[in-house]
Coordinates of C-alpha atoms and ligand atoms in Angstrom, one line a residue:
M20 CA 11.8 0.1 22.2
N21 CA 8.2 -1.2 22.6
N22 CA 7.5 -4.9 23.2
F23 CA 6.6 -6.7 20.0
I24 CA 5.7 -10.1 18.6
F25 CA 6.7 -10.8 15.0
Q26 CA 5.7 -13.6 12.7
N27 CA 5.4 -13.2 8.9
P28 CA 4.4 -16.5 7.4
T29 CA 4.5 -15.5 3.7
K30 CA 6.9 -17.5 1.5
L31 CA 8.5 -15.1 -1.0
I32 CA 9.3 -16.7 -4.4
F33 CA 11.3 -14.1 -6.2
G34 CA 12.6 -13.8 -9.8
K35 CA 12.4 -14.4 -13.4
G36 CA 10.3 -17.3 -14.5
M37 CA 9.2 -18.2 -11.0
I38 CA 5.4 -18.1 -11.8
A39 CA 5.8 -21.7 -12.9
R40 CA 6.6 -22.6 -9.2
I41 CA 3.0 -22.0 -8.1
A42 CA 2.1 -25.5 -9.4
E43 CA 4.2 -27.1 -6.7
E44 CA 3.0 -24.6 -4.0
I45 CA -0.7 -25.3 -4.3
P46 CA -2.0 -28.8 -3.3
I47 CA -3.4 -30.6 -6.4
E48 CA -6.8 -31.3 -4.6
K49 CA -7.6 -27.6 -4.0
R50 CA -10.5 -25.9 -5.8
I51 CA -8.8 -22.6 -6.7
M52 CA -10.4 -19.2 -7.6
I53 CA -8.0 -17.1 -9.5
T54 CA -8.8 -13.4 -9.2
F55 CA -7.8 -10.6 -11.7
G56 CA -8.2 -6.9 -12.2
G57 CA -9.2 -5.4 -15.5
G58 CA -7.0 -7.3 -17.9
S59 CA -3.4 -6.0 -17.7
V60 CA -2.3 -9.5 -17.1
K61 CA -3.4 -10.5 -20.6
K62 CA -1.0 -8.0 -22.2
N63 CA 2.1 -9.0 -20.3
G64 CA 2.0 -12.8 -20.5
V65 CA 1.3 -13.2 -16.8
Y66 CA -2.2 -14.7 -17.5
E67 CA -0.7 -17.4 -19.7
Q68 CA 2.1 -18.2 -17.2
V69 CA -0.4 -18.7 -14.4
K70 CA -2.8 -20.8 -16.6
D71 CA 0.0 -22.9 -17.9
A72 CA 1.4 -23.5 -14.3
L73 CA -2.1 -24.5 -13.1
K74 CA -3.1 -26.6 -16.1
N75 CA -3.5 -29.7 -14.0
H76 CA -5.3 -27.9 -11.2
N77 CA -9.0 -27.3 -10.7
T78 CA -9.5 -23.5 -11.3
I79 CA -12.1 -20.9 -11.9
E80 CA -11.6 -17.3 -12.7
F81 CA -13.0 -14.1 -11.4
W82 CA -12.4 -10.9 -13.3
G83 CA -12.9 -7.2 -12.7
I84 CA -11.5 -6.3 -9.3
E85 CA -11.1 -2.6 -9.8
P86 CA -8.5 -0.1 -8.4
N87 CA -9.6 0.7 -4.9
P88 CA -11.6 -2.6 -4.8
S89 CA -15.3 -2.1 -4.1
V90 CA -17.3 -4.3 -1.8
E91 CA -20.0 -4.3 -4.4
T92 CA -17.7 -6.2 -6.8
L93 CA -16.3 -8.5 -4.2
R94 CA -19.7 -9.6 -3.0
K95 CA -20.1 -11.2 -6.5
A96 CA -16.8 -13.1 -6.1
I97 CA -17.8 -14.2 -2.6
D98 CA -21.2 -15.6 -3.9
L99 CA -19.4 -17.4 -6.7
G100 CA -16.8 -18.8 -4.4
K101 CA -19.4 -20.2 -2.0
K102 CA -21.4 -21.7 -4.9
E103 CA -18.3 -23.4 -6.4
K104 CA -17.0 -24.6 -2.9
I105 CA -13.7 -22.8 -3.5
D106 CA -11.0 -23.6 -0.9
F107 CA -8.0 -21.7 -2.2
L108 CA -7.6 -18.2 -3.7
L109 CA -4.8 -16.9 -6.0
A110 CA -4.8 -13.2 -6.6
V111 CA -3.0 -12.1 -9.7
G112 CA -2.4 -8.3 -10.0
G113 CA -1.7 -5.3 -7.9
G114 CA -2.6 -4.3 -4.4
S115 CA -6.3 -3.9 -5.3
V116 CA -6.7 -7.5 -6.5
I117 CA -4.7 -8.8 -3.6
D118 CA -6.7 -6.8 -1.0
G119 CA -10.0 -7.7 -2.6
T120 CA -9.0 -11.3 -2.5
K121 CA -8.2 -11.1 1.2
L122 CA -11.8 -10.1 1.7
I123 CA -13.1 -12.9 -0.5
A124 CA -11.0 -15.4 1.5
S125 CA -12.3 -14.0 4.8
A126 CA -16.0 -13.8 3.7
I127 CA -16.4 -17.3 2.0
P128 CA -16.4 -19.2 5.3
Q129 CA -18.8 -16.8 7.0
D130 CA -22.5 -15.7 6.6
T131 CA -21.6 -12.1 7.6
D132 CA -21.9 -9.5 4.9
A133 CA -18.6 -8.5 3.5
W134 CA -18.8 -4.8 4.5
D135 CA -19.5 -5.8 8.2
I136 CA -16.3 -7.8 8.0
V137 CA -14.4 -4.7 6.9
L138 CA -16.1 -2.6 9.6
K139 CA -15.2 -5.2 12.2
G140 CA -11.5 -4.4 11.5
S141 CA -10.1 -7.9 11.8
V142 CA -10.9 -11.6 11.4
D143 CA -10.9 -14.0 14.3
W144 CA -12.0 -17.1 12.3
E145 CA -10.1 -19.4 9.9
I146 CA -10.1 -17.9 6.5
L147 CA -9.4 -19.6 3.2
P148 CA -5.7 -19.8 2.3
L149 CA -4.7 -17.2 -0.4
A150 CA -1.6 -16.6 -2.4
T151 CA -0.5 -14.0 -4.9
V152 CA 1.3 -13.3 -8.1
L153 CA 2.2 -9.6 -7.8
T154 CA 2.4 -7.3 -10.9
L155 CA 2.7 -3.9 -9.2
P156 CA 5.2 -3.0 -6.5
A157 CA 3.5 -0.6 -4.1
T158 CA 1.3 -1.8 -1.3
G159 CA 3.2 -4.5 0.4
S160 CA -0.1 -6.4 0.5
E161 CA 1.7 -9.5 -0.9
M162 CA 3.4 -9.9 2.4
N163 CA 1.0 -8.3 5.0
R164 CA -2.3 -8.9 6.6
G165 CA -3.8 -5.6 5.6
A166 CA -6.6 -5.0 3.0
V167 CA -8.2 -1.7 2.1
I168 CA -11.7 -1.9 0.7
S169 CA -14.0 0.8 -0.7
N170 CA -17.8 1.1 -0.5
S171 CA -19.0 3.0 -3.6
T172 CA -22.5 3.3 -2.1
T173 CA -21.5 5.1 1.1
R174 CA -18.3 6.5 -0.4
E175 CA -16.1 5.1 2.4
K176 CA -12.7 3.5 2.3
F177 CA -11.4 1.4 5.3
S178 CA -8.8 -1.1 6.0
F179 CA -9.2 -4.4 7.9
A180 CA -6.7 -7.0 9.0
S181 CA -7.0 -10.4 7.3
N182 CA -4.3 -13.0 6.9
C183 CA -0.9 -12.9 5.1
P184 CA -0.7 -14.8 1.8
V185 CA 0.8 -18.2 2.2
F186 CA 3.1 -17.4 -0.7
S187 CA 3.8 -14.6 -3.1
V188 CA 5.5 -14.7 -6.4
L189 CA 7.5 -11.6 -7.3
D190 CA 8.8 -11.7 -10.9
P191 CA 10.2 -8.2 -11.8
E192 CA 9.5 -9.0 -15.5
T193 CA 5.8 -8.7 -14.7
T194 CA 6.2 -5.0 -14.1
F195 CA 7.6 -4.1 -17.5
T196 CA 4.2 -3.1 -18.8
L197 CA 3.5 -0.7 -16.0
P198 CA 2.6 2.8 -17.2
K199 CA 4.7 5.7 -15.7
N200 CA 1.8 6.9 -13.6
Q201 CA 1.5 3.5 -11.8
I202 CA 5.4 3.4 -11.3
A203 CA 5.0 6.8 -9.7
N204 CA 2.2 5.6 -7.5
G205 CA 4.1 2.6 -6.4
I206 CA 7.3 4.5 -5.6
I207 CA 5.4 7.1 -3.6
D208 CA 3.3 4.5 -1.8
T209 CA 6.4 2.6 -0.8
F210 CA 8.2 5.8 0.3
V211 CA 5.2 6.9 2.4
H212 CA 4.8 3.4 4.0
V213 CA 8.4 3.8 5.3
M214 CA 7.7 7.4 6.5
E215 CA 4.6 6.4 8.4
Q216 CA 6.7 3.9 10.4
Y217 CA 9.9 5.9 10.6
L218 CA 9.0 9.7 10.9
T219 CA 8.1 9.7 14.6
F220 CA 10.8 9.9 17.3
T221 CA 14.5 9.5 17.3
D222 CA 16.6 7.0 19.3
I223 CA 13.9 4.3 19.7
N224 CA 15.3 1.6 17.4
P225 CA 18.5 2.7 15.5
L226 CA 18.5 -0.6 13.6
T227 CA 15.0 -0.3 12.1
D228 CA 15.9 3.4 11.4
R229 CA 18.8 2.3 9.3
W230 CA 16.7 -0.3 7.5
A231 CA 14.0 2.4 6.8
E232 CA 16.6 4.9 5.6
G233 CA 18.0 2.1 3.4
I234 CA 14.7 1.7 1.6
L235 CA 14.3 5.5 1.2
Q236 CA 17.8 5.8 -0.2
T237 CA 17.2 3.0 -2.6
L238 CA 14.0 4.5 -3.8
T239 CA 15.5 8.0 -4.3
D240 CA 18.5 6.4 -6.1
I241 CA 16.6 4.1 -8.5
A242 CA 13.5 6.3 -9.2
P243 CA 15.1 8.4 -12.0
K244 CA 16.9 5.4 -13.4
I245 CA 13.6 3.5 -13.6
Y246 CA 12.0 6.4 -15.4
E247 CA 14.8 6.3 -18.1
N248 CA 14.7 2.5 -18.3
P249 CA 11.5 0.8 -17.0
R250 CA 12.5 -2.5 -18.5
N251 CA 15.7 -2.8 -16.6
Y252 CA 15.4 -6.1 -14.7
D253 CA 17.7 -5.3 -11.7
L254 CA 16.2 -1.8 -11.2
M255 CA 12.7 -3.3 -11.1
A256 CA 13.9 -6.1 -8.8
N257 CA 15.2 -3.6 -6.3
F258 CA 12.0 -1.5 -6.5
M259 CA 9.8 -4.7 -6.0
L260 CA 11.9 -5.8 -3.0
S261 CA 11.8 -2.3 -1.5
A262 CA 8.0 -2.2 -1.8
T263 CA 7.6 -5.6 0.0
M264 CA 10.1 -4.7 2.7
A265 CA 8.5 -1.4 3.3
L266 CA 5.2 -2.9 4.7
N267 CA 5.9 -6.5 5.8
G268 CA 6.5 -5.7 9.5
F269 CA 10.3 -5.6 9.5
I270 CA 10.8 -1.9 9.9
A271 CA 8.0 -1.7 12.5
F272 CA 9.9 -3.7 15.1
G273 CA 9.2 -1.9 18.5
V274 CA 8.5 1.5 17.1
P275 CA 5.5 3.8 17.2
Q276 CA 3.6 4.4 13.9
D277 CA 1.8 7.4 12.4
W278 CA -0.6 6.5 9.4
A279 CA -2.4 10.0 9.5
T280 CA -1.2 10.7 5.9
H281 CA -2.8 7.4 4.7
M282 CA -6.0 8.0 6.5
I283 CA -6.4 11.6 5.1
G284 CA -5.4 10.2 1.6
H285 CA -8.1 7.6 1.7
E286 CA -10.7 10.3 2.0
L287 CA -9.3 12.1 -1.0
T288 CA -9.5 8.9 -3.0
V289 CA -13.2 8.3 -2.1
L290 CA -14.2 11.8 -2.6
H291 CA -12.2 12.7 -5.8
G292 CA -11.0 9.4 -7.3
L293 CA -7.3 10.3 -7.0
S294 CA -5.1 7.2 -7.0
H295 CA -3.8 6.1 -3.6
G296 CA -0.1 7.0 -4.2
H297 CA -1.1 10.5 -5.6
T298 CA -3.1 11.3 -2.4
L299 CA 0.0 10.5 -0.3
A300 CA 2.2 12.8 -2.4
I301 CA -0.3 15.6 -1.7
V302 CA -0.8 15.0 2.1
L303 CA 2.7 14.0 3.4
P304 CA 4.4 17.3 3.1
G305 CA 1.5 18.8 5.1
T306 CA 1.8 16.2 7.8
M307 CA 5.5 17.0 8.1
R308 CA 4.9 20.7 8.2
I309 CA 2.0 20.7 10.7
L310 CA 3.6 18.2 13.0
S311 CA 7.0 19.5 12.7
E312 CA 7.3 20.3 16.3
S313 CA 6.8 16.8 17.6
K314 CA 8.5 15.2 14.5
G315 CA 11.3 17.8 14.2
D316 CA 14.2 15.8 15.5
K317 CA 13.3 12.9 13.3
I318 CA 12.8 15.1 10.2
V319 CA 16.3 16.5 10.8
Q320 CA 17.7 12.9 11.0
Y321 CA 15.9 12.0 7.8
G322 CA 17.0 15.2 6.0
E323 CA 20.7 14.4 7.0
R324 CA 20.7 10.8 6.2
V325 CA 18.5 10.6 3.1
W326 CA 19.0 14.1 1.5
H327 CA 22.4 15.0 2.9
I328 CA 21.1 18.2 4.5
D329 CA 23.8 18.9 7.1
T330 CA 23.9 22.7 7.5
G331 CA 21.6 25.4 8.8
T332 CA 19.4 25.8 11.8
K333 CA 16.9 23.2 12.8
E334 CA 14.1 25.1 11.2
E335 CA 16.0 25.5 8.0
R336 CA 16.9 21.8 7.9
I337 CA 13.2 20.9 8.5
D338 CA 12.2 23.2 5.6
A339 CA 14.8 21.8 3.4
A340 CA 13.8 18.2 4.1
I341 CA 10.1 18.9 3.4
R342 CA 11.0 20.7 0.2
K343 CA 13.3 17.8 -1.0
T344 CA 10.4 15.3 -0.3
E345 CA 7.9 17.3 -2.2
D346 CA 10.4 17.9 -5.1
F347 CA 11.1 14.1 -5.2
F348 CA 7.3 13.4 -5.7
R349 CA 7.0 16.1 -8.3
S350 CA 10.1 14.6 -10.1
L351 CA 7.9 11.5 -10.6
G352 CA 5.4 13.6 -12.5
V353 CA 2.6 13.9 -9.9
S354 CA 1.0 17.1 -8.6
T355 CA 1.4 17.8 -4.9
R356 CA -1.1 20.5 -4.2
L357 CA -4.9 20.3 -3.8
S358 CA -5.4 23.4 -5.9
E359 CA -3.6 21.6 -8.8
E360 CA -6.4 19.0 -8.7
R361 CA -9.1 21.7 -8.2
I362 CA -9.8 20.5 -4.7
G363 CA -10.7 23.2 -2.2
E364 CA -12.6 24.2 1.0
P365 CA -15.7 22.0 0.5
T366 CA -13.6 18.9 0.5
I367 CA -11.6 20.0 3.5
A368 CA -14.9 20.7 5.4
E369 CA -16.3 17.3 4.4
I370 CA -13.2 15.5 5.7
E371 CA -13.2 17.5 8.8
R372 CA -16.9 16.5 9.3
R373 CA -16.2 12.9 8.7
F374 CA -13.3 12.8 11.1
T375 CA -15.3 14.7 13.8
E376 CA -18.1 12.2 13.4
R377 CA -15.7 9.2 13.6
R378 CA -13.7 10.9 16.6
V379 CA -10.4 10.0 15.0
A380 CA -7.1 10.2 16.8
F381 CA -4.4 9.3 14.3
G382 CA -0.6 9.6 14.5
E383 CA 2.0 8.4 16.9
N384 CA 0.7 10.8 19.5
G385 CA -2.9 10.2 18.8
N386 CA -3.4 13.9 18.3
V387 CA -4.3 14.1 14.5
D388 CA -8.0 14.8 14.9
A389 CA -10.4 16.6 12.6
T390 CA -8.9 20.0 13.4
I391 CA -5.3 18.9 12.7
A392 CA -6.3 17.1 9.6
R393 CA -7.9 20.4 8.4
R394 CA -4.7 22.2 9.1
I395 CA -2.7 19.6 7.2
L396 CA -5.0 20.0 4.2
E397 CA -5.1 23.8 4.3
D398 CA -1.2 23.6 4.2
R399 CA -1.6 21.7 0.8
M400 CA -3.8 24.2 -0.9
Ligands
LIG18 O1 -6.7 -4.0 -13.2 P1 -5.6 -4.2 -14.1 O2 -6.0 -4.4 -15.5 O3 -4.7 -5.4 -13.7 O4 -4.7 -2.9 -14.1 C1 -4.1 -2.4 -12.9 C2 -4.8 -1.2 -12.4 O5 -5.5 -0.5 -13.4 C3 -2.7 -1.7 -13.4 N1 -1.6 -2.7 -13.3 C4 -1.3 -3.6 -12.3 N2 -0.2 -4.3 -12.7 C5 0.1 -3.9 -14.0 C6 -0.8 -2.9 -14.4 N3 -0.8 -2.4 -15.6 C7 0.2 -2.7 -16.5 N4 1.2 -3.6 -16.1 C8 1.1 -4.3 -14.9 N5 2.1 -5.1 -14.6 O6 -2.5 -0.8 -12.4 C9 -3.7 -0.2 -11.9 C10 -3.7 0.0 -10.4 O7 -3.7 -1.2 -9.8 P2 -3.9 -1.3 -8.2 O8 -3.8 -2.8 -7.8 O9 -5.2 -0.5 -7.9 O10 -2.7 -0.4 -7.6 P3 -1.9 -0.6 -6.2 O11 -1.1 -1.9 -6.2 O12 -1.3 0.7 -6.0 O13 -3.0 -0.9 -5.1 C11 -3.8 0.2 -4.7 C12 -4.8 -0.2 -3.5 O14 -4.1 -0.8 -2.4 C13 -4.5 -0.1 -1.2 C14 -4.8 1.2 -1.7 O15 -5.6 1.9 -0.7 C15 -5.5 0.9 -2.9 O16 -6.9 0.6 -2.7 N6 -3.4 -0.3 -0.2 C16 -3.2 -1.5 0.3 C17 -2.4 -1.7 1.4 C18 -2.2 -3.0 2.1 N7 -3.0 -4.0 1.7 O17 -1.4 -3.2 2.9 C19 -1.5 -0.6 1.9 C20 -1.5 0.6 1.1 O18 -1.2 1.7 1.9 C21 -2.7 0.9 0.3 O19 -3.6 1.6 1.1
LIG19 ZN1 -0.2 3.1 1.0

């Protein structure tokens, strides 16, 4: 097991009616900017609950943080926040609103341009405190430091490390208005977050392996039930908790991590506008296939414990595990092949070019370079 230091300061406030609690969590003297996406919160009562809770606080609103939040939009929020002397941020929405708000909180105390902060990769100054009201289980951003920001001018999408939210409210009822495609994105994103931290080598940390497999088993168990009944509180509560636990540091204790699937997926989003979860459903089976030599033992363990594949040769078990994974994504209604999205060789060549230029070395072995990325994508045609 590798050495590690773990500290996650986010206070989780979980359950029905808990949005009202934010009034007690934010000091009354704070000047708060509440950030939103495109308006889903006005259709599900979340906006009213937040406004009601903060009726005695000093608040301003910023609307329009789009999916795959763009630095161009966020610069407007940063300017407004500076002008209004904001000293607390409350993100209300999915991962995009939360990620965008992490950049706003990081940039307000600085004179540096927001994109330069993203390119820097992490913050080493005191940023404004931020908190969240989550409405879409997927990214884990409500309990981690990460933020993924897009630049629509340069067509790039990069992550940087900011701070964890001071608190996050997770009320499963806020998810009842999610359309099926967003539920699918959230389930796939959660699944692949686990896989990026789990699918490396066997026998490093059996405890985090079991935690990771527990999240994967929970997802495969509840996904079809959620599709039948998206307004079932307990199912959505389990989904929400799975998504948070998949990327808040717990299953990463002392283990190597991969993240190649995410890095390739980000390129498909900027080049073709595919949603984040969808790109992962396309790429992951290719990562498993092309890296099956180094990941083989762990794929066999995954197949046995998550999909009950316990017969056949090693190769047959690996094949079956990859097939089960792809079938699971397809059962959620998403396509898993580039050709289904009319994406072909020009895109593969462009991603290869970008990765060559950036000299990337992703994956737990640092061997996913431009050439391996090409092979992974070719496998997904
Ligand atoms: O904008 P509004 O109107 O709120 O609508 C949103 C948006 O259109 C809608 N939505 C959210 N909650 C809803 C709802 N619609 C109905 N009912 C609700 N309760 O869903 C749409 C998508 O929202 P978005 O926030 O973009 O989705 P998600 O949470 O999947 O976030 C995706 C972004 O997070 C990044 C991705 O790259 C992408 O940019 N990621 C962030 C990570 C992190 N910070 O740790 C890790 C992830 O790997 C991921 O890369
Ligand atoms: Zn993700």
